[in-house]
mmCIF file of C-alpha atoms in Angstrom:
data_model
loop_
_atom_site.group_PDB
_atom_site.id
_atom_site.type_symbol
_atom_site.label_atom_id
_atom_site.label_comp_id
_atom_site.label_asym_id
_atom_site.label_seq_id
_atom_site.Cartn_x
_atom_site.Cartn_y
_atom_site.Cartn_z
ATOM 1 C CA UNK A 1 0.000 0.000 0.000
ATOM 2 C CA UNK A 2 1.379 3.415 -0.955
ATOM 3 C CA UNK A 3 1.268 6.222 1.540
ATOM 4 C CA UNK A 4 -1.108 9.113 0.925
ATOM 5 C CA UNK A 5 0.192 12.457 2.051
ATOM 6 C CA UNK A 6 -2.155 14.085 4.498
ATOM 7 C CA UNK A 7 -3.838 17.325 3.550
ATOM 8 C CA UNK A 8 -3.450 20.252 5.920
ATOM 9 C CA UNK A 9 -6.780 20.223 7.671
ATOM 10 C CA UNK A 10 -6.807 23.364 9.764
ATOM 11 C CA UNK A 11 -9.588 24.561 7.517
ATOM 12 C CA UNK A 12 -11.804 21.829 8.965
ATOM 13 C CA UNK A 13 -11.782 23.561 12.307
ATOM 14 C CA UNK A 14 -13.213 26.694 10.720
ATOM 15 C CA UNK A 15 -16.233 24.923 9.222
ATOM 16 C CA UNK A 16 -19.532 26.323 10.462
ATOM 17 C CA UNK A 17 -23.047 24.980 10.368
ATOM 18 C CA UNK A 18 -26.286 26.369 11.737
ATOM 19 C CA UNK A 19 -27.632 24.047 14.388
ATOM 20 C CA UNK A 20 -31.058 24.136 12.772
ATOM 21 C CA UNK A 21 -29.846 23.596 9.198
ATOM 22 C CA UNK A 22 -31.486 20.711 7.348
ATOM 23 C CA UNK A 23 -32.954 19.249 10.510
ATOM 24 C CA UNK A 24 -35.448 17.291 8.473
ATOM 25 C CA UNK A 25 -33.049 16.086 5.801
ATOM 26 C CA UNK A 26 -32.064 12.434 5.478
ATOM 27 C CA UNK A 27 -28.623 11.347 6.684
ATOM 28 C CA UNK A 28 -28.571 8.744 3.925
ATOM 29 C CA UNK A 29 -29.318 11.424 1.346
ATOM 30 C CA UNK A 30 -26.467 13.578 2.663
ATOM 31 C CA UNK A 31 -24.123 10.590 2.559
ATOM 32 C CA UNK A 32 -25.043 9.713 -1.022
ATOM 33 C CA UNK A 33 -24.389 13.308 -2.026
ATOM 34 C CA UNK A 34 -20.957 13.151 -0.452
ATOM 35 C CA UNK A 35 -20.237 9.834 -2.178
ATOM 36 C CA UNK A 36 -21.021 11.319 -5.557
ATOM 37 C CA UNK A 37 -18.477 14.056 -4.866
ATOM 38 C CA UNK A 38 -15.892 11.456 -3.772
ATOM 39 C CA UNK A 39 -15.036 13.519 -0.712
ATOM 40 C CA UNK A 40 -14.743 12.375 2.845
ATOM 41 C CA UNK A 41 -17.984 13.185 4.718
ATOM 42 C CA UNK A 42 -16.588 15.348 7.483
ATOM 43 C CA UNK A 43 -18.942 16.160 10.361
ATOM 44 C CA UNK A 44 -20.351 19.656 10.395
ATOM 45 C CA UNK A 45 -19.050 21.521 13.418
ATOM 46 C CA UNK A 46 -21.760 23.542 15.185
ATOM 47 C CA UNK A 47 -21.312 27.293 14.824
ATOM 48 C CA UNK A 48 -21.882 27.627 18.551
ATOM 49 C CA UNK A 49 -18.463 26.062 19.112
ATOM 50 C CA UNK A 50 -16.017 28.908 18.635
ATOM 51 C CA UNK A 51 -12.932 27.884 20.599
ATOM 52 C CA UNK A 52 -10.355 25.942 18.524
ATOM 53 C CA UNK A 53 -9.981 23.172 21.098
ATOM 54 C CA UNK A 54 -13.747 22.688 21.373
ATOM 55 C CA UNK A 55 -14.056 22.549 17.597
ATOM 56 C CA UNK A 56 -11.204 20.069 17.338
ATOM 57 C CA UNK A 57 -12.724 17.895 20.044
ATOM 58 C CA UNK A 58 -16.065 17.839 18.249
ATOM 59 C CA UNK A 59 -14.428 17.085 14.905
ATOM 60 C CA UNK A 60 -12.448 14.141 16.267
ATOM 61 C CA UNK A 61 -15.203 12.549 18.349
ATOM 62 C CA UNK A 62 -17.704 12.818 15.478
ATOM 63 C CA UNK A 63 -15.179 12.325 12.658
ATOM 64 C CA UNK A 64 -16.590 9.042 11.281
ATOM 65 C CA UNK A 65 -20.292 9.509 12.023
ATOM 66 C CA UNK A 66 -21.269 10.388 8.430
ATOM 67 C CA UNK A 67 -19.108 7.658 6.911
ATOM 68 C CA UNK A 68 -21.109 4.644 5.693
ATOM 69 C CA UNK A 69 -18.976 1.646 6.722
ATOM 70 C CA UNK A 70 -21.467 -0.693 5.046
ATOM 71 C CA UNK A 71 -20.868 0.855 1.609
ATOM 72 C CA UNK A 72 -18.117 -1.320 0.099
ATOM 73 C CA UNK A 73 -17.680 1.003 -2.889
ATOM 74 C CA UNK A 74 -17.011 3.904 -0.563
ATOM 75 C CA UNK A 75 -14.704 1.861 1.651
ATOM 76 C CA UNK A 76 -12.682 0.790 -1.403
ATOM 77 C CA UNK A 77 -12.286 4.387 -2.594
ATOM 78 C CA UNK A 78 -8.795 5.229 -1.367
ATOM 79 C CA UNK A 79 -9.207 8.922 -2.154
ATOM 80 C CA UNK A 80 -12.022 9.016 0.371
ATOM 81 C CA UNK A 81 -11.340 6.324 2.953
ATOM 82 C CA UNK A 82 -7.554 6.301 3.091
ATOM 83 C CA UNK A 83 -7.204 10.067 2.814
ATOM 84 C CA UNK A 84 -9.839 10.471 5.512
ATOM 85 C CA UNK A 85 -7.907 8.093 7.762
ATOM 86 C CA UNK A 86 -4.633 9.933 7.156
ATOM 87 C CA UNK A 87 -6.194 13.267 8.119
ATOM 88 C CA UNK A 88 -7.695 11.599 11.188
ATOM 89 C CA UNK A 89 -4.395 10.224 12.502
ATOM 90 C CA UNK A 90 -2.599 13.468 11.590
ATOM 91 C CA UNK A 91 -4.919 15.300 13.971
ATOM 92 C CA UNK A 92 -4.572 12.644 16.656
ATOM 93 C CA UNK A 93 -0.770 12.744 16.452
ATOM 94 C CA UNK A 94 -0.245 16.497 16.077
ATOM 95 C CA UNK A 95 1.261 16.774 19.544
ATOM 96 C CA UNK A 96 -1.608 18.807 21.024
ATOM 97 C CA UNK A 97 -4.403 16.228 21.250
ATOM 98 C CA UNK A 98 -5.043 14.996 24.769
ATOM 99 C CA UNK A 99 -4.782 11.250 25.305
ATOM 100 C CA UNK A 100 -8.349 11.036 26.585
ATOM 101 C CA UNK A 101 -9.659 12.620 23.385
ATOM 102 C CA UNK A 102 -7.444 10.358 21.271
ATOM 103 C CA UNK A 103 -8.767 7.245 22.973
ATOM 104 C CA UNK A 104 -12.384 8.346 22.692
ATOM 105 C CA UNK A 105 -11.982 9.182 18.995
ATOM 106 C CA UNK A 106 -10.313 5.829 18.248
ATOM 107 C CA UNK A 107 -13.028 3.975 20.168
ATOM 108 C CA UNK A 108 -15.748 5.724 18.162
ATOM 109 C CA UNK A 109 -13.952 4.826 14.914
ATOM 110 C CA UNK A 110 -13.545 1.169 15.874
ATOM 111 C CA UNK A 111 -17.189 0.962 16.960
ATOM 112 C CA UNK A 112 -18.183 2.039 13.464
ATOM 113 C CA UNK A 113 -16.404 -0.695 11.554
ATOM 114 C CA UNK A 114 -16.137 -3.756 13.820
ATOM 115 C CA UNK A 115 -19.530 -5.030 12.734
ATOM 116 C CA UNK A 116 -18.881 -4.497 9.010
ATOM 117 C CA UNK A 117 -16.675 -7.307 7.735
ATOM 118 C CA UNK A 118 -15.282 -5.625 4.620
ATOM 119 C CA UNK A 119 -14.718 -2.252 6.283
ATOM 120 C CA UNK A 120 -13.012 -3.936 9.194
ATOM 121 C CA UNK A 121 -10.633 -5.803 6.880
ATOM 122 C CA UNK A 122 -9.734 -2.671 4.909
ATOM 123 C CA UNK A 123 -9.393 -0.329 7.876
ATOM 124 C CA UNK A 124 -7.402 -2.655 10.111
ATOM 125 C CA UNK A 125 -4.998 -3.212 7.208
ATOM 126 C CA UNK A 126 -4.819 0.552 6.693
ATOM 127 C CA UNK A 127 -3.993 1.099 10.366
ATOM 128 C CA UNK A 128 -1.285 -1.575 10.194
ATOM 129 C CA UNK A 129 0.215 -0.035 7.064
ATOM 130 C CA UNK A 130 0.291 3.533 8.311
ATOM 131 C CA UNK A 131 0.892 3.219 12.050
ATOM 132 C CA UNK A 132 2.819 -0.050 12.427
ATOM 133 C CA UNK A 133 5.040 -0.131 9.330
ATOM 134 C CA UNK A 134 8.473 1.347 10.173
ATOM 135 C CA UNK A 135 8.783 2.588 6.581
ATOM 136 C CA UNK A 136 5.601 4.636 6.878
ATOM 137 C CA UNK A 137 6.006 8.401 7.407
ATOM 138 C CA UNK A 138 3.152 8.055 9.911
ATOM 139 C CA UNK A 139 4.726 5.212 11.918
ATOM 140 C CA UNK A 140 3.535 5.720 15.491
ATOM 141 C CA UNK A 141 3.752 2.802 17.890
ATOM 142 C CA UNK A 142 2.109 4.681 20.759
ATOM 143 C CA UNK A 143 -0.929 5.607 18.666
ATOM 144 C CA UNK A 144 -1.059 2.090 17.241
ATOM 145 C CA UNK A 145 -1.140 0.690 20.761
ATOM 146 C CA UNK A 146 -4.058 2.946 21.716
ATOM 147 C CA UNK A 147 -5.853 1.855 18.535
ATOM 148 C CA UNK A 148 -5.387 -1.822 19.442
ATOM 149 C CA UNK A 149 -6.726 -1.168 22.935
ATOM 150 C CA UNK A 150 -9.761 0.585 21.441
ATOM 151 C CA UNK A 151 -10.310 -2.246 18.968
ATOM 152 C CA UNK A 152 -10.109 -4.905 21.681
ATOM 153 C CA UNK A 153 -12.591 -2.878 23.689
ATOM 154 C CA UNK A 154 -15.144 -3.054 20.874
ATOM 155 C CA UNK A 155 -14.650 -6.620 19.623
ATOM 156 C CA UNK A 156 -16.897 -9.362 20.982
ATOM 157 C CA UNK A 157 -15.131 -11.644 23.454
ATOM 158 C CA UNK A 158 -15.733 -14.548 21.083
ATOM 159 C CA UNK A 159 -14.092 -12.872 18.074
ATOM 160 C CA UNK A 160 -11.425 -15.118 16.542
ATOM 161 C CA UNK A 161 -9.031 -12.207 15.962
ATOM 162 C CA UNK A 162 -8.825 -11.092 19.583
ATOM 163 C CA UNK A 163 -5.764 -13.254 20.277
ATOM 164 C CA UNK A 164 -3.943 -11.797 17.269
ATOM 165 C CA UNK A 165 -4.613 -8.205 18.303
ATOM 166 C CA UNK A 166 -3.742 -8.999 21.926
ATOM 167 C CA UNK A 167 -0.452 -10.541 20.822
ATOM 168 C CA UNK A 168 0.437 -7.425 18.809
ATOM 169 C CA UNK A 169 -0.409 -5.207 21.754
ATOM 170 C CA UNK A 170 1.731 -7.221 24.147
ATOM 171 C CA UNK A 171 4.613 -7.180 21.659
ATOM 172 C CA UNK A 172 4.706 -3.389 21.234
ATOM 173 C CA UNK A 173 4.533 -2.935 24.993
ATOM 174 C CA UNK A 174 7.922 -4.643 25.334
ATOM 175 C CA UNK A 175 11.368 -3.033 25.253
ATOM 176 C CA UNK A 176 10.141 0.535 25.232
ATOM 177 C CA UNK A 177 12.368 3.533 25.865
ATOM 178 C CA UNK A 178 13.214 3.793 29.543
ATOM 179 C CA UNK A 179 12.618 0.094 30.211
ATOM 180 C CA UNK A 180 15.094 -2.728 30.665
ATOM 181 C CA UNK A 181 15.619 -4.613 27.416
ATOM 182 C CA UNK A 182 14.381 -8.207 27.567
ATOM 183 C CA UNK A 183 17.213 -10.603 28.294
ATOM 184 C CA UNK A 184 17.982 -13.477 25.924
ATOM 185 C CA UNK A 185 20.644 -16.088 25.273
ATOM 186 C CA UNK A 186 22.983 -16.028 22.284
ATOM 187 C CA UNK A 187 25.953 -18.108 21.171
ATOM 188 C CA UNK A 188 29.240 -17.061 19.621
ATOM 189 C CA UNK A 189 30.898 -18.894 16.732
ATOM 190 C CA UNK A 190 32.940 -20.953 19.196
ATOM 191 C CA UNK A 191 29.700 -22.248 20.747
ATOM 192 C CA UNK A 192 30.071 -20.322 24.008
ATOM 193 C CA UNK A 193 26.815 -19.264 25.664
ATOM 194 C CA UNK A 194 26.133 -15.636 26.619
ATOM 195 C CA UNK A 195 23.231 -13.436 27.693
ATOM 196 C CA UNK A 196 22.349 -9.853 26.839
ATOM 197 C CA UNK A 197 22.221 -8.980 30.535
ATOM 198 C CA UNK A 198 25.817 -10.142 31.082
ATOM 199 C CA UNK A 199 27.245 -8.649 27.890
ATOM 200 C CA UNK A 200 30.027 -6.139 28.705
ATOM 201 C CA UNK A 201 29.361 -2.579 27.554
ATOM 202 C CA UNK A 202 31.981 0.083 26.915
ATOM 203 C CA UNK A 203 31.287 3.724 27.720
ATOM 204 C CA UNK A 204 27.711 2.908 28.836
ATOM 205 C CA UNK A 205 26.490 2.503 25.247
ATOM 206 C CA UNK A 206 25.505 -0.699 23.438
ATOM 207 C CA UNK A 207 24.240 -0.808 19.863
ATOM 208 C CA UNK A 208 22.114 -3.955 19.643
ATOM 209 C CA UNK A 209 21.217 -5.185 16.168
ATOM 210 C CA UNK A 210 19.015 -8.119 15.200
ATOM 211 C CA UNK A 211 19.843 -9.117 11.650
ATOM 212 C CA UNK A 212 19.759 -11.708 8.884
ATOM 213 C CA UNK A 213 22.563 -11.567 6.273
ATOM 214 C CA UNK A 214 20.180 -13.052 3.702
ATOM 215 C CA UNK A 215 17.777 -10.130 4.163
ATOM 216 C CA UNK A 216 18.285 -7.444 1.494
ATOM 217 C CA UNK A 217 17.594 -4.497 3.783
ATOM 218 C CA UNK A 218 19.868 -6.009 6.435
ATOM 219 C CA UNK A 219 22.624 -6.361 3.860
ATOM 220 C CA UNK A 220 22.270 -2.702 2.879
ATOM 221 C CA UNK A 221 22.408 -1.453 6.467
ATOM 222 C CA UNK A 222 25.335 -3.731 7.272
ATOM 223 C CA UNK A 223 27.249 -2.355 4.276
ATOM 224 C CA UNK A 224 26.474 1.176 5.455
ATOM 225 C CA UNK A 225 27.675 0.434 8.965
ATOM 226 C CA UNK A 226 30.771 -1.429 7.771
ATOM 227 C CA UNK A 227 31.733 1.547 5.600
ATOM 228 C CA UNK A 228 31.237 4.024 8.457
ATOM 229 C CA UNK A 229 34.774 4.860 9.566
ATOM 230 C CA UNK A 230 33.469 6.938 12.463
ATOM 231 C CA UNK A 231 31.620 3.919 13.832
ATOM 232 C CA UNK A 232 34.699 1.742 13.429
ATOM 233 C CA UNK A 233 36.826 4.299 15.263
ATOM 234 C CA UNK A 234 34.246 4.636 18.051
ATOM 235 C CA UNK A 235 34.265 0.862 18.565
ATOM 236 C CA UNK A 236 38.067 0.739 18.449
ATOM 237 C CA UNK A 237 38.351 3.611 20.946
ATOM 238 C CA UNK A 238 35.911 2.006 23.363
ATOM 239 C CA UNK A 239 33.206 4.657 22.942
ATOM 240 C CA UNK A 240 30.528 2.005 22.479
ATOM 241 C CA UNK A 241 29.986 -1.713 22.028
ATOM 242 C CA UNK A 242 28.121 -3.394 19.179
ATOM 243 C CA UNK A 243 26.229 -6.672 19.545
ATOM 244 C CA UNK A 244 24.824 -8.170 16.324
ATOM 245 C CA UNK A 245 22.471 -11.111 16.827
ATOM 246 C CA UNK A 246 21.379 -13.451 14.047
ATOM 247 C CA UNK A 247 17.733 -14.417 14.633
ATOM 248 C CA UNK A 248 16.991 -16.914 11.856
ATOM 249 C CA UNK A 249 17.528 -20.667 11.546
ATOM 250 C CA UNK A 250 20.118 -21.060 8.797
ATOM 251 C CA UNK A 251 23.300 -21.617 10.785
ATOM 252 C CA UNK A 252 25.340 -22.216 7.626
ATOM 253 C CA UNK A 253 24.297 -18.846 6.179
ATOM 254 C CA UNK A 254 25.202 -17.136 9.451
ATOM 255 C CA UNK A 255 28.663 -18.723 9.552
ATOM 256 C CA UNK A 256 29.295 -17.967 5.882
ATOM 257 C CA UNK A 257 28.648 -14.246 6.491
ATOM 258 C CA UNK A 258 30.753 -13.966 9.659
ATOM 259 C CA UNK A 259 33.961 -12.895 7.832
ATOM 260 C CA UNK A 260 32.070 -9.892 6.431
ATOM 261 C CA UNK A 261 31.090 -8.553 9.860
ATOM 262 C CA UNK A 262 33.096 -5.521 11.046
ATOM 263 C CA UNK A 263 35.970 -6.041 13.445
ATOM 264 C CA UNK A 264 35.380 -5.277 17.101
ATOM 265 C CA UNK A 265 31.741 -6.330 17.035
ATOM 266 C CA UNK A 266 30.308 -9.160 19.104
ATOM 267 C CA UNK A 267 28.398 -11.365 16.680
ATOM 268 C CA UNK A 268 26.069 -14.046 18.001
ATOM 269 C CA UNK A 269 23.342 -16.474 17.024
ATOM 270 C CA UNK A 270 20.279 -16.702 19.266
ATOM 271 C CA UNK A 271 19.174 -20.000 17.702
ATOM 272 C CA UNK A 272 15.789 -18.409 16.990
ATOM 273 C CA UNK A 273 15.022 -17.749 20.672
ATOM 274 C CA UNK A 274 14.049 -14.101 20.148
ATOM 275 C CA UNK A 275 11.724 -14.833 17.242
ATOM 276 C CA UNK A 276 10.198 -17.991 18.727
ATOM 277 C CA UNK A 277 9.594 -16.361 22.086
ATOM 278 C CA UNK A 278 8.452 -13.062 20.541
ATOM 279 C CA UNK A 279 10.885 -11.335 22.889
ATOM 280 C CA UNK A 280 11.378 -8.406 20.516
ATOM 281 C CA UNK A 281 9.305 -7.046 17.660
ATOM 282 C CA UNK A 282 11.125 -8.118 14.510
ATOM 283 C CA UNK A 283 8.547 -6.928 11.983
ATOM 284 C CA UNK A 284 11.284 -5.168 10.013
ATOM 285 C CA UNK A 285 14.915 -6.189 9.733
ATOM 286 C CA UNK A 286 17.442 -5.149 10.736
ATOM 287 C CA UNK A 287 16.056 -4.017 14.062
ATOM 288 C CA UNK A 288 18.367 -1.652 15.957
ATOM 289 C CA UNK A 289 18.255 -0.642 19.614
ATOM 290 C CA UNK A 290 20.506 1.692 21.567
ATOM 291 C CA UNK A 291 20.981 0.585 25.170
ATOM 292 C CA UNK A 292 22.987 1.867 28.090
ATOM 293 C CA UNK A 293 25.308 -0.225 30.227
ATOM 294 C CA UNK A 294 22.489 -1.524 32.407
ATOM 295 C CA UNK A 295 20.611 -2.538 29.236
ATOM 296 C CA UNK A 296 17.969 0.162 29.548
ATOM 297 C CA UNK A 297 16.475 1.091 26.172
ATOM 298 C CA UNK A 298 17.506 4.551 24.935
ATOM 299 C CA UNK A 299 16.246 4.157 21.350
ATOM 300 C CA UNK A 300 13.837 1.475 20.178
ATOM 301 C CA UNK A 301 13.810 -0.017 16.677
ATOM 302 C CA UNK A 302 15.513 3.105 15.348
ATOM 303 C CA UNK A 303 17.070 3.873 11.981
ATOM 304 C CA UNK A 304 20.853 3.734 11.953
ATOM 305 C CA UNK A 305 21.001 7.426 11.026
ATOM 306 C CA UNK A 306 19.074 8.331 14.192
ATOM 307 C CA UNK A 307 21.323 6.173 16.357
ATOM 308 C CA UNK A 308 24.404 7.710 14.785
ATOM 309 C CA UNK A 309 23.086 11.227 15.378
ATOM 310 C CA UNK A 310 22.271 10.391 18.997
ATOM 311 C CA UNK A 311 25.744 8.977 19.616
ATOM 312 C CA UNK A 312 27.338 11.929 17.802
ATOM 313 C CA UNK A 313 30.592 10.145 17.061
#
């Protein structure tokens, strides 16, 4: 799924409507009119609400009320549905929206689609693509977690997908910034057994990388890191330690790639413990974490460029 750029939607907060306007008109008729214009059916903000925060609160809590989740043609119209979703999450994640309002707005949205099979399939996939894909410009694990909580709050207890959503929620709650990184066992090429918790760390900084040399994106990042002379000098000078952990099951492929790994790094094989135990979220590889000497997470699943900037070596 491509990513739609969100439209600046400050103008939405200036929309006015007379409280008595079209009181007798049909909601269905209004919705059909909107469909024919292929525009998202934004709620009309009462003119009596004049303060920006009050208008924003009304917009977000009523955002999806005019959207017909049962209309599969409308749901499949990306220019309407996907663009509407992007504007919605842009408002939720603008840095000024209170958490209580965010949760209420997400709950109202989920309540609208959980009972509509096609809409639920499309919109949950859209949320995954925009909020949970590290390559998305809208990647937001905190907002995604609140969405999952809202979704679980609206799904029937007997719904077959509850365990899947619960698993995702538990996974993103692990290894967050400020928390101790989950310990795990890994083995060096000589077969010796080690743990993350007992791994020595120089200068109170550990760059932890989960990787697979057969993964194209991993190969690209590894080449970038291997060519980074500043990183090599920082490792040589004891300014930080690097632990690279192979998480897949092809031991021969791991051993074959060992000579290509930069000098000074600790390179291990977890024998699939991290993946099997879902100890870390490995939805995108490589997965990089910056830890301190006590293994507290400083950066979670961050791009190498961000880690490099943070370390400033």
